[in-house]
GROMACS .gro file of C-alpha atoms in nm:
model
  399
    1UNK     CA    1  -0.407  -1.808   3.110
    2UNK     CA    2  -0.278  -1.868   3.442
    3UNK     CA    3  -0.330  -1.621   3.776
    4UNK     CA    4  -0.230  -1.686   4.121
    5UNK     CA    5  -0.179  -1.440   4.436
    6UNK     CA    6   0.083  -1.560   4.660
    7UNK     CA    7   0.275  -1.439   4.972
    8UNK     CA    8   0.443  -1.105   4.861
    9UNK     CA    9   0.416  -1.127   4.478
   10UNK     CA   10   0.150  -1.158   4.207
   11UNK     CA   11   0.233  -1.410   3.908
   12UNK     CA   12   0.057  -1.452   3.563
   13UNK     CA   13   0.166  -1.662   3.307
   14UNK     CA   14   0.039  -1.618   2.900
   15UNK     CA   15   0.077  -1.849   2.565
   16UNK     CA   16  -0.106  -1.580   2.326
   17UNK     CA   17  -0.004  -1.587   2.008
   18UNK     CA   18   0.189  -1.235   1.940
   19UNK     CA   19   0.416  -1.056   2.150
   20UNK     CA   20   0.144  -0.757   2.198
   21UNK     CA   21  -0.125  -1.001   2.278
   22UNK     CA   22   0.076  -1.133   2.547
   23UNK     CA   23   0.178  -0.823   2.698
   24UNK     CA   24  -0.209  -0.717   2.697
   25UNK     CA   25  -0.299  -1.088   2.898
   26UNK     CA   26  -0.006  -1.006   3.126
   27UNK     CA   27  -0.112  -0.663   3.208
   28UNK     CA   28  -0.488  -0.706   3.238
   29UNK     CA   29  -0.399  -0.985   3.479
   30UNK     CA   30  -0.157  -0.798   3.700
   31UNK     CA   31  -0.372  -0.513   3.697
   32UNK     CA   32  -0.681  -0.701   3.785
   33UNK     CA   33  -0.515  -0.898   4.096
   34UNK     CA   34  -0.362  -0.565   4.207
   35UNK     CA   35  -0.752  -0.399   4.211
   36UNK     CA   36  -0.827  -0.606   4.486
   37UNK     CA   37  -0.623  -0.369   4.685
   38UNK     CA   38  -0.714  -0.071   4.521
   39UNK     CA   39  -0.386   0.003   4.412
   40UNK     CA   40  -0.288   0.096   4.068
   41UNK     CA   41   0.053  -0.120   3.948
   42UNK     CA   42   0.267   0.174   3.952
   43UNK     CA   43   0.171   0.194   4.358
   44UNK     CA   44   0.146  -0.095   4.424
   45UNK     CA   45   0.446  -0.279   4.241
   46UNK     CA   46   0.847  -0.249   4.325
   47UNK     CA   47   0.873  -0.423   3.948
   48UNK     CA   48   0.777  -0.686   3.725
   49UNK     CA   49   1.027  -0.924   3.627
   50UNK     CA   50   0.888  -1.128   3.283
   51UNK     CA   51   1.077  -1.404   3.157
   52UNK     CA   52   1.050  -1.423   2.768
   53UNK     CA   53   1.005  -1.733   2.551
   54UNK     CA   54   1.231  -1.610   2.243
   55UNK     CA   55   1.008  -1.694   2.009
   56UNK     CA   56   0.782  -1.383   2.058
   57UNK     CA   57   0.944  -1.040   1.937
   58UNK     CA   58   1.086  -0.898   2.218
   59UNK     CA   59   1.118  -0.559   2.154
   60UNK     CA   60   0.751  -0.559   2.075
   61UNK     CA   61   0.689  -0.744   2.433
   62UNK     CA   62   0.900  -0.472   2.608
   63UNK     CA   63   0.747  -0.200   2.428
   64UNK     CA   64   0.368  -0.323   2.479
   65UNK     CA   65   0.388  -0.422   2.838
   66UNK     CA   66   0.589  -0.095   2.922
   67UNK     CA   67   0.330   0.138   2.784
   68UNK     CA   68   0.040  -0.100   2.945
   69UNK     CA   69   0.202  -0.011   3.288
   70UNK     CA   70   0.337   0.285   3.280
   71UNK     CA   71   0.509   0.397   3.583
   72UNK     CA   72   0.610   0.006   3.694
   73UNK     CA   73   0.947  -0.096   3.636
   74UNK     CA   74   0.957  -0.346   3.400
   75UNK     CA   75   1.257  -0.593   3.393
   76UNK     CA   76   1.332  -0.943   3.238
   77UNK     CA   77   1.542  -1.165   2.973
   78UNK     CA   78   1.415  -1.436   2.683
   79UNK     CA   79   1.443  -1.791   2.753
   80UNK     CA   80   1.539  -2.152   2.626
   81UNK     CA   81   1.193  -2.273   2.808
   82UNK     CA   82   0.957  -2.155   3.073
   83UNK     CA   83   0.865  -2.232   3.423
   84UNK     CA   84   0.483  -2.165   3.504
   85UNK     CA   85   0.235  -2.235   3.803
   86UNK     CA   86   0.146  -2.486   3.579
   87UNK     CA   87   0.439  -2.668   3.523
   88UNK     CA   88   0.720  -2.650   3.228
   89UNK     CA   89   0.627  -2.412   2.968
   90UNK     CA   90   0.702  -2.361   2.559
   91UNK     CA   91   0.606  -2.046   2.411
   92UNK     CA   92   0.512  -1.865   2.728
   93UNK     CA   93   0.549  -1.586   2.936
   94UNK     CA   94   0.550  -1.579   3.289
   95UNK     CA   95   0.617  -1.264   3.507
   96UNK     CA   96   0.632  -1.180   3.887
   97UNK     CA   97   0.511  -0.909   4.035
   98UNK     CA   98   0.665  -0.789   4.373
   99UNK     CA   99   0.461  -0.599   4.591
  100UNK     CA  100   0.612  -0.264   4.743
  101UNK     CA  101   0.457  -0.360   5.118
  102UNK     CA  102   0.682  -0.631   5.086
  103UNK     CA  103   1.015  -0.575   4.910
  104UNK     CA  104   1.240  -0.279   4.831
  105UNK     CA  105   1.427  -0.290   4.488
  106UNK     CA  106   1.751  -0.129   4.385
  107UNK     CA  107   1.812  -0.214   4.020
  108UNK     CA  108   2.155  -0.245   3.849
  109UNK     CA  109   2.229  -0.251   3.485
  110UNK     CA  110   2.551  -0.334   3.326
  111UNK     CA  111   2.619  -0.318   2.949
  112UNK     CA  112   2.913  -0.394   2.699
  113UNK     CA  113   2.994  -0.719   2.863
  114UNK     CA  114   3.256  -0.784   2.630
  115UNK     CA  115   3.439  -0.516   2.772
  116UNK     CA  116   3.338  -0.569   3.148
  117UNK     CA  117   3.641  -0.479   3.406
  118UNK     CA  118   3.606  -0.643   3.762
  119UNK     CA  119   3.738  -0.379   3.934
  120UNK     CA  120   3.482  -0.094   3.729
  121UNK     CA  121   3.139  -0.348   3.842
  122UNK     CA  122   3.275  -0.415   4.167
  123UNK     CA  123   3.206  -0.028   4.228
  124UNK     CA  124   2.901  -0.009   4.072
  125UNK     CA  125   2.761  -0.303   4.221
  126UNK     CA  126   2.887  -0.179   4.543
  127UNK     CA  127   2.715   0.131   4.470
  128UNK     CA  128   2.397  -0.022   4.392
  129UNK     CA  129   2.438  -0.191   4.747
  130UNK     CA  130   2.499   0.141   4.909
  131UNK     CA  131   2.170   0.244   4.762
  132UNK     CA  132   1.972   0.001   4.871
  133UNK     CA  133   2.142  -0.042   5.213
  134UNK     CA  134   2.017   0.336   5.224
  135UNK     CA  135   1.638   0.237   5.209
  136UNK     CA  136   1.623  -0.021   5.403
  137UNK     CA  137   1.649  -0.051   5.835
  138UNK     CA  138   1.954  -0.059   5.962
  139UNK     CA  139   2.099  -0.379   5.989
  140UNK     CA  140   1.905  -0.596   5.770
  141UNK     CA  141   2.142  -0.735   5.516
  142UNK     CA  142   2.022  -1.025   5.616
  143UNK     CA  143   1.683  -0.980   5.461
  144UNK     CA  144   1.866  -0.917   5.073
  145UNK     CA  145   1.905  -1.133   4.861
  146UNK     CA  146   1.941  -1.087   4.446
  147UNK     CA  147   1.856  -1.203   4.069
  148UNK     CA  148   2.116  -1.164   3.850
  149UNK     CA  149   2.009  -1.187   3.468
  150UNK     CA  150   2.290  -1.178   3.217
  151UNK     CA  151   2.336  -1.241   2.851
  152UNK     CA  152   2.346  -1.636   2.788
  153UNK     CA  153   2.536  -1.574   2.516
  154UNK     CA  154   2.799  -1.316   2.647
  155UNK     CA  155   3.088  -1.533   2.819
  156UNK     CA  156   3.111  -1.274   3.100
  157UNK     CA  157   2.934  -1.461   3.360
  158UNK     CA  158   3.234  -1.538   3.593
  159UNK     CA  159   3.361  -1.222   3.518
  160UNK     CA  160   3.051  -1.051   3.673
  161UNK     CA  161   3.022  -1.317   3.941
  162UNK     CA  162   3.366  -1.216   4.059
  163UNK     CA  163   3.270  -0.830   4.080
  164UNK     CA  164   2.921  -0.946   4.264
  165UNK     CA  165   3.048  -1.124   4.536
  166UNK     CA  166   3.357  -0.892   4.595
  167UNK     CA  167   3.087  -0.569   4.635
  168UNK     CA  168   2.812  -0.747   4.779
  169UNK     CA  169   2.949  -0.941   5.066
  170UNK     CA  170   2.668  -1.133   5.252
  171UNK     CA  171   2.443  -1.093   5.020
  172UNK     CA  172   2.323  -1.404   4.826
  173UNK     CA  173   2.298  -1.410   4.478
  174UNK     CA  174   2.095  -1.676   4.240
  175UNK     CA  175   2.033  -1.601   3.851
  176UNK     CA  176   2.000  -1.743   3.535
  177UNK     CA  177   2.199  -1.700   3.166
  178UNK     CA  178   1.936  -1.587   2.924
  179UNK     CA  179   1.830  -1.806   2.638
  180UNK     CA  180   1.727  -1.807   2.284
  181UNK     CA  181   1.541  -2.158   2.263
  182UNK     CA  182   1.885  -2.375   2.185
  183UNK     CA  183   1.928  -2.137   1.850
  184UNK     CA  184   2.269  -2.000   2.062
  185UNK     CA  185   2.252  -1.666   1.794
  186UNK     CA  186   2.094  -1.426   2.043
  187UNK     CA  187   1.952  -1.334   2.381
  188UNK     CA  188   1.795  -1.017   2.505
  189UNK     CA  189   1.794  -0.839   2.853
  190UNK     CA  190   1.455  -0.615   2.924
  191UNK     CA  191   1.447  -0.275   3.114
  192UNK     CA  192   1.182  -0.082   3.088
  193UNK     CA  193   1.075  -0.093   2.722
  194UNK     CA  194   1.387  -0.141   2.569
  195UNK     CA  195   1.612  -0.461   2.503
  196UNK     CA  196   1.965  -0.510   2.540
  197UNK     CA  197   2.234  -0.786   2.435
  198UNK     CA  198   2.598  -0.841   2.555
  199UNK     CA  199   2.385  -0.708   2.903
  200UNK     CA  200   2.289  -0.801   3.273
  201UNK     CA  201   2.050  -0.703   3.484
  202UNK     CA  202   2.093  -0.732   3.912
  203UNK     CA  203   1.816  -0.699   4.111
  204UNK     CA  204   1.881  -0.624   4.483
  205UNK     CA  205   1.597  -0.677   4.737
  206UNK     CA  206   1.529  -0.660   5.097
  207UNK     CA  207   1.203  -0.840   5.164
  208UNK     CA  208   1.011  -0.873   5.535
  209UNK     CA  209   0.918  -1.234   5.362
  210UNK     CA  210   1.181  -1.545   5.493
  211UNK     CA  211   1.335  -1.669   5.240
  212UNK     CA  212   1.635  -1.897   5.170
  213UNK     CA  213   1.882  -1.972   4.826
  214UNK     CA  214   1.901  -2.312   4.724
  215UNK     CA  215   2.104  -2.523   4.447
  216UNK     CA  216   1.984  -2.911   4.349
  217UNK     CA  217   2.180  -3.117   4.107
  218UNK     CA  218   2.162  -3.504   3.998
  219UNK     CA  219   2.497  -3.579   3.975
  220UNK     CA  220   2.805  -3.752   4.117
  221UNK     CA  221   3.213  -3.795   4.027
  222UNK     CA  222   3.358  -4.106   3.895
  223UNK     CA  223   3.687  -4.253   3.866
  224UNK     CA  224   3.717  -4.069   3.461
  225UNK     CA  225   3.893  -3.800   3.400
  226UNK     CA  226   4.019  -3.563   3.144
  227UNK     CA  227   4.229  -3.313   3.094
  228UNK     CA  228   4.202  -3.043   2.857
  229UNK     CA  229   4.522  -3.015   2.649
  230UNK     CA  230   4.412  -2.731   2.439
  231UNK     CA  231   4.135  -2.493   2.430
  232UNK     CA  232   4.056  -2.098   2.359
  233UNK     CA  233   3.961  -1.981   2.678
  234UNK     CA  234   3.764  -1.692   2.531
  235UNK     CA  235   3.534  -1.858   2.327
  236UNK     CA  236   3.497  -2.146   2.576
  237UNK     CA  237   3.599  -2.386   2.325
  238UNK     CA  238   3.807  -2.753   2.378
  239UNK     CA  239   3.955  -2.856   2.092
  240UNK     CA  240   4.191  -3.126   2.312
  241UNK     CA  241   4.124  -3.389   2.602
  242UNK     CA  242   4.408  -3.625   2.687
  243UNK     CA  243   4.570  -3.502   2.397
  244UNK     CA  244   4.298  -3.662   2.164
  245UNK     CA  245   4.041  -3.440   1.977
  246UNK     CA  246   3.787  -3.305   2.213
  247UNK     CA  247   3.485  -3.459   2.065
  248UNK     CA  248   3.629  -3.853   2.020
  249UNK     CA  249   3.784  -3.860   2.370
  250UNK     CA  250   3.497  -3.740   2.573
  251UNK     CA  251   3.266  -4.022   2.341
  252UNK     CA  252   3.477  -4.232   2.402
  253UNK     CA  253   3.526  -4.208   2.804
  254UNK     CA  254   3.122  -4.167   2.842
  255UNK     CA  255   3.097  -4.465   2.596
  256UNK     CA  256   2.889  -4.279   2.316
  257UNK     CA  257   2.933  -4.299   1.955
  258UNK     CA  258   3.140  -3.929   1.848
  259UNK     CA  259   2.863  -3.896   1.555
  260UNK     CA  260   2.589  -3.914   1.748
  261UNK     CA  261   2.680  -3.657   2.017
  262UNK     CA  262   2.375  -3.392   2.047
  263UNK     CA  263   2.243  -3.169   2.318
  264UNK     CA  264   2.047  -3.481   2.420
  265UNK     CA  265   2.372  -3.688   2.506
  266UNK     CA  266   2.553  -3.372   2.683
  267UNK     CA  267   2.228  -3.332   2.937
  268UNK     CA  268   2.308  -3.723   3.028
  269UNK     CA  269   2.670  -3.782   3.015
  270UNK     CA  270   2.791  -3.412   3.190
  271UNK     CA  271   3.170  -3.329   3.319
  272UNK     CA  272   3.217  -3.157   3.662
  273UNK     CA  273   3.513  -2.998   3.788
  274UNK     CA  274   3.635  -3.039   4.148
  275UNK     CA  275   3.636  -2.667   4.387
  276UNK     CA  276   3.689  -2.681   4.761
  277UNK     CA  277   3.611  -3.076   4.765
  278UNK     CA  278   3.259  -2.956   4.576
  279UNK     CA  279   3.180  -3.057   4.219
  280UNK     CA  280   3.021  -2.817   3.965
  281UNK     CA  281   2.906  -2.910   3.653
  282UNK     CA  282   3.075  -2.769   3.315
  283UNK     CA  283   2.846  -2.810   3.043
  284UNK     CA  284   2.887  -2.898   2.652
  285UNK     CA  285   2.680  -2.693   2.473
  286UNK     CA  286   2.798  -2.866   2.104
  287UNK     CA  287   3.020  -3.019   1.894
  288UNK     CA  288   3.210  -2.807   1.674
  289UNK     CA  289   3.256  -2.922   1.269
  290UNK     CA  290   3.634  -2.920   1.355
  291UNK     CA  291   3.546  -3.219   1.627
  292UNK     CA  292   3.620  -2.956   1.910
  293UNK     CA  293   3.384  -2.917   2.171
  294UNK     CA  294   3.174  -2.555   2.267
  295UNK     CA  295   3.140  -2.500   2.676
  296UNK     CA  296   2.869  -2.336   2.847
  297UNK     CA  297   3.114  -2.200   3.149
  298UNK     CA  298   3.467  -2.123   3.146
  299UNK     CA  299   3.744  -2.340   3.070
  300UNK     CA  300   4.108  -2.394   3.098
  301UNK     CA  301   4.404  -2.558   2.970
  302UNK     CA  302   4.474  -2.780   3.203
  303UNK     CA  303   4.215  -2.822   3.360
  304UNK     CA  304   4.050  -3.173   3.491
  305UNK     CA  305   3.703  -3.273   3.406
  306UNK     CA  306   3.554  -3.557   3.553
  307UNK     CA  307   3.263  -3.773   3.422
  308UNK     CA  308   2.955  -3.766   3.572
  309UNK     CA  309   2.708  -4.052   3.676
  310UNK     CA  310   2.348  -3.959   3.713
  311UNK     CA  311   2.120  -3.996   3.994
  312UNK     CA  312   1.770  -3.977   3.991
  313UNK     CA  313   1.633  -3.617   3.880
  314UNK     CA  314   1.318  -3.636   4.028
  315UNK     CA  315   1.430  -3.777   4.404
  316UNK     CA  316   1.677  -3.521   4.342
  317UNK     CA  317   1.511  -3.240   4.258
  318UNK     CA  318   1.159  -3.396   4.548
  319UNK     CA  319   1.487  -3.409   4.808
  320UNK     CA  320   1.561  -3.015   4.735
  321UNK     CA  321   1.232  -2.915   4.811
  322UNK     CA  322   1.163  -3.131   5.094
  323UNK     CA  323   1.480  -2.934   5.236
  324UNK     CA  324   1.364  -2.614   5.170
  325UNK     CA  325   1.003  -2.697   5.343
  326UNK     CA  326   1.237  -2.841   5.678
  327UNK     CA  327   1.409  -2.486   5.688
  328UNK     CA  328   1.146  -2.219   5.608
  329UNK     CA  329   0.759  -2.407   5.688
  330UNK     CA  330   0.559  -2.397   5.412
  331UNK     CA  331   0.681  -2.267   5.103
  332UNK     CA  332   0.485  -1.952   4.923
  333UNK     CA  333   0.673  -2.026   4.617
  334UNK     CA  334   0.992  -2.071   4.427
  335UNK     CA  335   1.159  -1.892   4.177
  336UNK     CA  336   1.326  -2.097   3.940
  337UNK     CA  337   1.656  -2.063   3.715
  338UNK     CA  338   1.696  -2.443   3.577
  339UNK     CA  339   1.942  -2.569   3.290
  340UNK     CA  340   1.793  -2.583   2.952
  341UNK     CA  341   1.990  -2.956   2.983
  342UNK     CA  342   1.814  -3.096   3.275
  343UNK     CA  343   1.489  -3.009   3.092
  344UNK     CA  344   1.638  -3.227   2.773
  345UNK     CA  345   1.795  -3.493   3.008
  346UNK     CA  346   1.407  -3.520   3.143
  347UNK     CA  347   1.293  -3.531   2.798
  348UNK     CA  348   1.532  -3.764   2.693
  349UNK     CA  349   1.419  -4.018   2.969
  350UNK     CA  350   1.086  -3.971   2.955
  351UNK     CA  351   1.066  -3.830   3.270
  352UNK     CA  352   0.934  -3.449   3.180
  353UNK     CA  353   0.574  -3.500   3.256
  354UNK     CA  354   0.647  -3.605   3.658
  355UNK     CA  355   0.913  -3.335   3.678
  356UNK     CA  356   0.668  -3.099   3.537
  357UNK     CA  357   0.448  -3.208   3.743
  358UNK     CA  358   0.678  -3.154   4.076
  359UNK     CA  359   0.751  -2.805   3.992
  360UNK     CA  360   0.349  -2.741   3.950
  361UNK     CA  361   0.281  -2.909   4.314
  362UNK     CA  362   0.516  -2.695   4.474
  363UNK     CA  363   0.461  -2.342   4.292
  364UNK     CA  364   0.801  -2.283   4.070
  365UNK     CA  365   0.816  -2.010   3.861
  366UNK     CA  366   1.125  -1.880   3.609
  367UNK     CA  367   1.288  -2.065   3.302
  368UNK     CA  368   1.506  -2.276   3.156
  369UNK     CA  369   1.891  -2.102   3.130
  370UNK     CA  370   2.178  -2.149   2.927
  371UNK     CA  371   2.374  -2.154   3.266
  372UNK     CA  372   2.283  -2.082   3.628
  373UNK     CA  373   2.462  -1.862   3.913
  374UNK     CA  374   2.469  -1.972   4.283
  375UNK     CA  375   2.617  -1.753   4.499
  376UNK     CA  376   3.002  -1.714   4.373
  377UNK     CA  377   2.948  -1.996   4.102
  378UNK     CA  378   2.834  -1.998   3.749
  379UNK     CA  379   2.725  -2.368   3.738
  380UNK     CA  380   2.549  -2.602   3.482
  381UNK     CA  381   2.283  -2.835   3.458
  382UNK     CA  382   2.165  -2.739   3.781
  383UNK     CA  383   1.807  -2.589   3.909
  384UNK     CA  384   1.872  -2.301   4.163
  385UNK     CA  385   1.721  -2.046   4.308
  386UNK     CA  386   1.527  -1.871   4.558
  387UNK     CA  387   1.243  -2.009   4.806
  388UNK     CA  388   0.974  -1.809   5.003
  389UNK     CA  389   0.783  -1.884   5.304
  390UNK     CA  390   0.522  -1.704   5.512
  391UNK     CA  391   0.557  -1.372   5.745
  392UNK     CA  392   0.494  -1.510   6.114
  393UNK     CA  393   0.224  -1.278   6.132
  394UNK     CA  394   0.043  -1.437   5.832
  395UNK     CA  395  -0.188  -1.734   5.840
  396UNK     CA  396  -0.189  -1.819   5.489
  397UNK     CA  397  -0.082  -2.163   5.399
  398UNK     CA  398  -0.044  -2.301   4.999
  399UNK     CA  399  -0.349  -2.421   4.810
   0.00000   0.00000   0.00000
């Protein structure tokens, strides 16, 4: 069991066995940090945001940890792999507590993503703005930020980026696609003590804490391209690229062998597309038994994918912080959404222990996704996010 106080938030992390023994470790812990203050977790607490290793039972999770703080909004999602004080994380749970003297929360549900409209979440989301523009000074926008949480298995995420950015204006956005530990069958919002599916979750915030979004990938373009020459945009699937089945052209231009193609080879060999002189990846999530290929972000016909070359992950991801540190001071702590492939790409490489090891030095928290959002993007194989520093007025400085 895990416990740390930090600038603005209380974390505690659990491996229990059962879904009700967890909630019960995660509860006695938040509640016994919070005592220090004399504060009950209703008081004291804006929400709790848990993120869900899907191999517990959910619903029991919700259920448990709602009626072992009652009164505290409880929020959260299941994952495809967990990000704890103490590094990378398999059968875990890990939630965040954010305390009311520090952050004001307006919370934002939206169900029956398959039938999403743009135009229908762009007013509630602009609503939800409203509302928390409403509790907040005057002015201080620039002190928002939000978490989206959506369904990783949903295929609404650019959809509901669209209607995000549209209502929120200058409000920056970072989030994570649920997971269901690489089954791809389901994955579950939480809210309160119930769970949801084909579901996301926003969480708007104003906090007197700085903070700052960030985005780190390992990646750059090469000369290869392809072009997809047939695909159903709806299910994300490529069933063409250069007019060759999907599965034996992109082995061939990355120089694998077709049969061997796994989630292993995708996290090494990704494809980015090119958006105002930027490149994003566009992640395979599998091969199909028709030889097609399954996306985890929208495609096109038409569209050009280029092969990627990989740099290293862990100057990479050791660059990202060392930025964050050269713009805020000394950071309180992260919060985390990073690509189930990065984590495989590590494993693959025997890297995992050092990056593991990274993310425990400098205090990440969150899980591995199925696919990430930065700002007006729904990206791959990247590890964004948001990063906290210290109020002026606070002399605290990491462990």
């Amino acid at each position: 069991m895990r416990v740390d106080s930090l600038e603005g938030v209380v974390v505690a992390s659990t491996s229990a066995e059962s879904a009700e023994g967890a909630a019960r470790e995660i509860a006695a812990a938040i509640s016994g940090q919070l005592a220090t203050t004399g504060d009950r977790p209703e008081e004291a607490l804006v929400g709790l945001v848990c993120f869900v290793c899907a191999s517990y039972d959910t619903a029991a999770f919700a259920s448990e940890i709602h009626s072992l703080l009652p009164g505290t909004p409880i929020f959260g999602c299941t994952t495809a792999g967990e990000l704890t004080l103490s590094g990378w994380a398999s059968h875990s749970i890990v939630a965040i507590g954010f305390l009311r003297s520090n952050f004001t929360l307006e919370a934002q549900m939206m169900e029956d993503l398959s039938h999403f409209g743009v135009e229908e979440g762009r007013a509630s989301i602009a609503d939800a703005r409203a509302a928390l523009a409403a509790r907040i000074p005057e002015g201080e926008t620039d002190r928002c930020f939000g978490l989206l949480l959506i369904d990783g298995m949903c295929r609404r995420e650019e959809a509901v980026i669209s209607a995000l950015y549209s209502a929120l204006d200058d409000i920056p956005v970072v989030g994570g696609s649920a997971g269901d530990s690489m089954t791809f069958e389901k994955t579950w919002m939480i809210r309160d003590s119930a769970i949801y599916r084909d579901a996301a979750l926003l969480l708007l915030f104003h906090t007197d804490i700085p903070f700052t979004t960030f985005k780190c990938d390992y990646f750059e373009p090469t000369s290869l391209k392809m072009v997809v020459t047939d695909a159903d945009t709806e299910l994300r699937v490529v069933r063409e690229l250069n007019a060759e089945p999907a599965a034996q052209e992109y082995a061939h231009q990355v120089g694998l062998v077709e049969s061997s193609l796994d989630a292993s080879s995708f996290a090494s060999h990704p494809v980015l597309v090119g958006v105002g002189g930027q490149y994003y990846a566009r992640s395979i999530q599998k091969v199909n038994a028709d030889g097609s290929l399954s996306f985890f972000c929208a495609i096109d016909e038409g569209l050009v994918l280029t092969v990627a070359k990989s740099l290293d992950p862990y100057e990479s991801t050791l660059a990202t912080f060392e930025r964050m540190e050269s713009e805020l001071g000394p950071v309180s702590l992260y919060i985390g959404f990073d690509c189930v492939l990065r984590r495989l790409g590590a494993e693959r490489n025997q890297i995992a222990h050092r990056l593991s090891e990274l993310y425990r030095q400098h205090r990440v928290v969150g899980f591995n996704t199925y696919g990430e959002q930065y700002r007006s993007m729904h990206v791959n194989q990247t590890f964004t996010g948001v990063a906290f520093g210290y109020r002026s007025d606070d002399q605290k400085q990491p462990a």
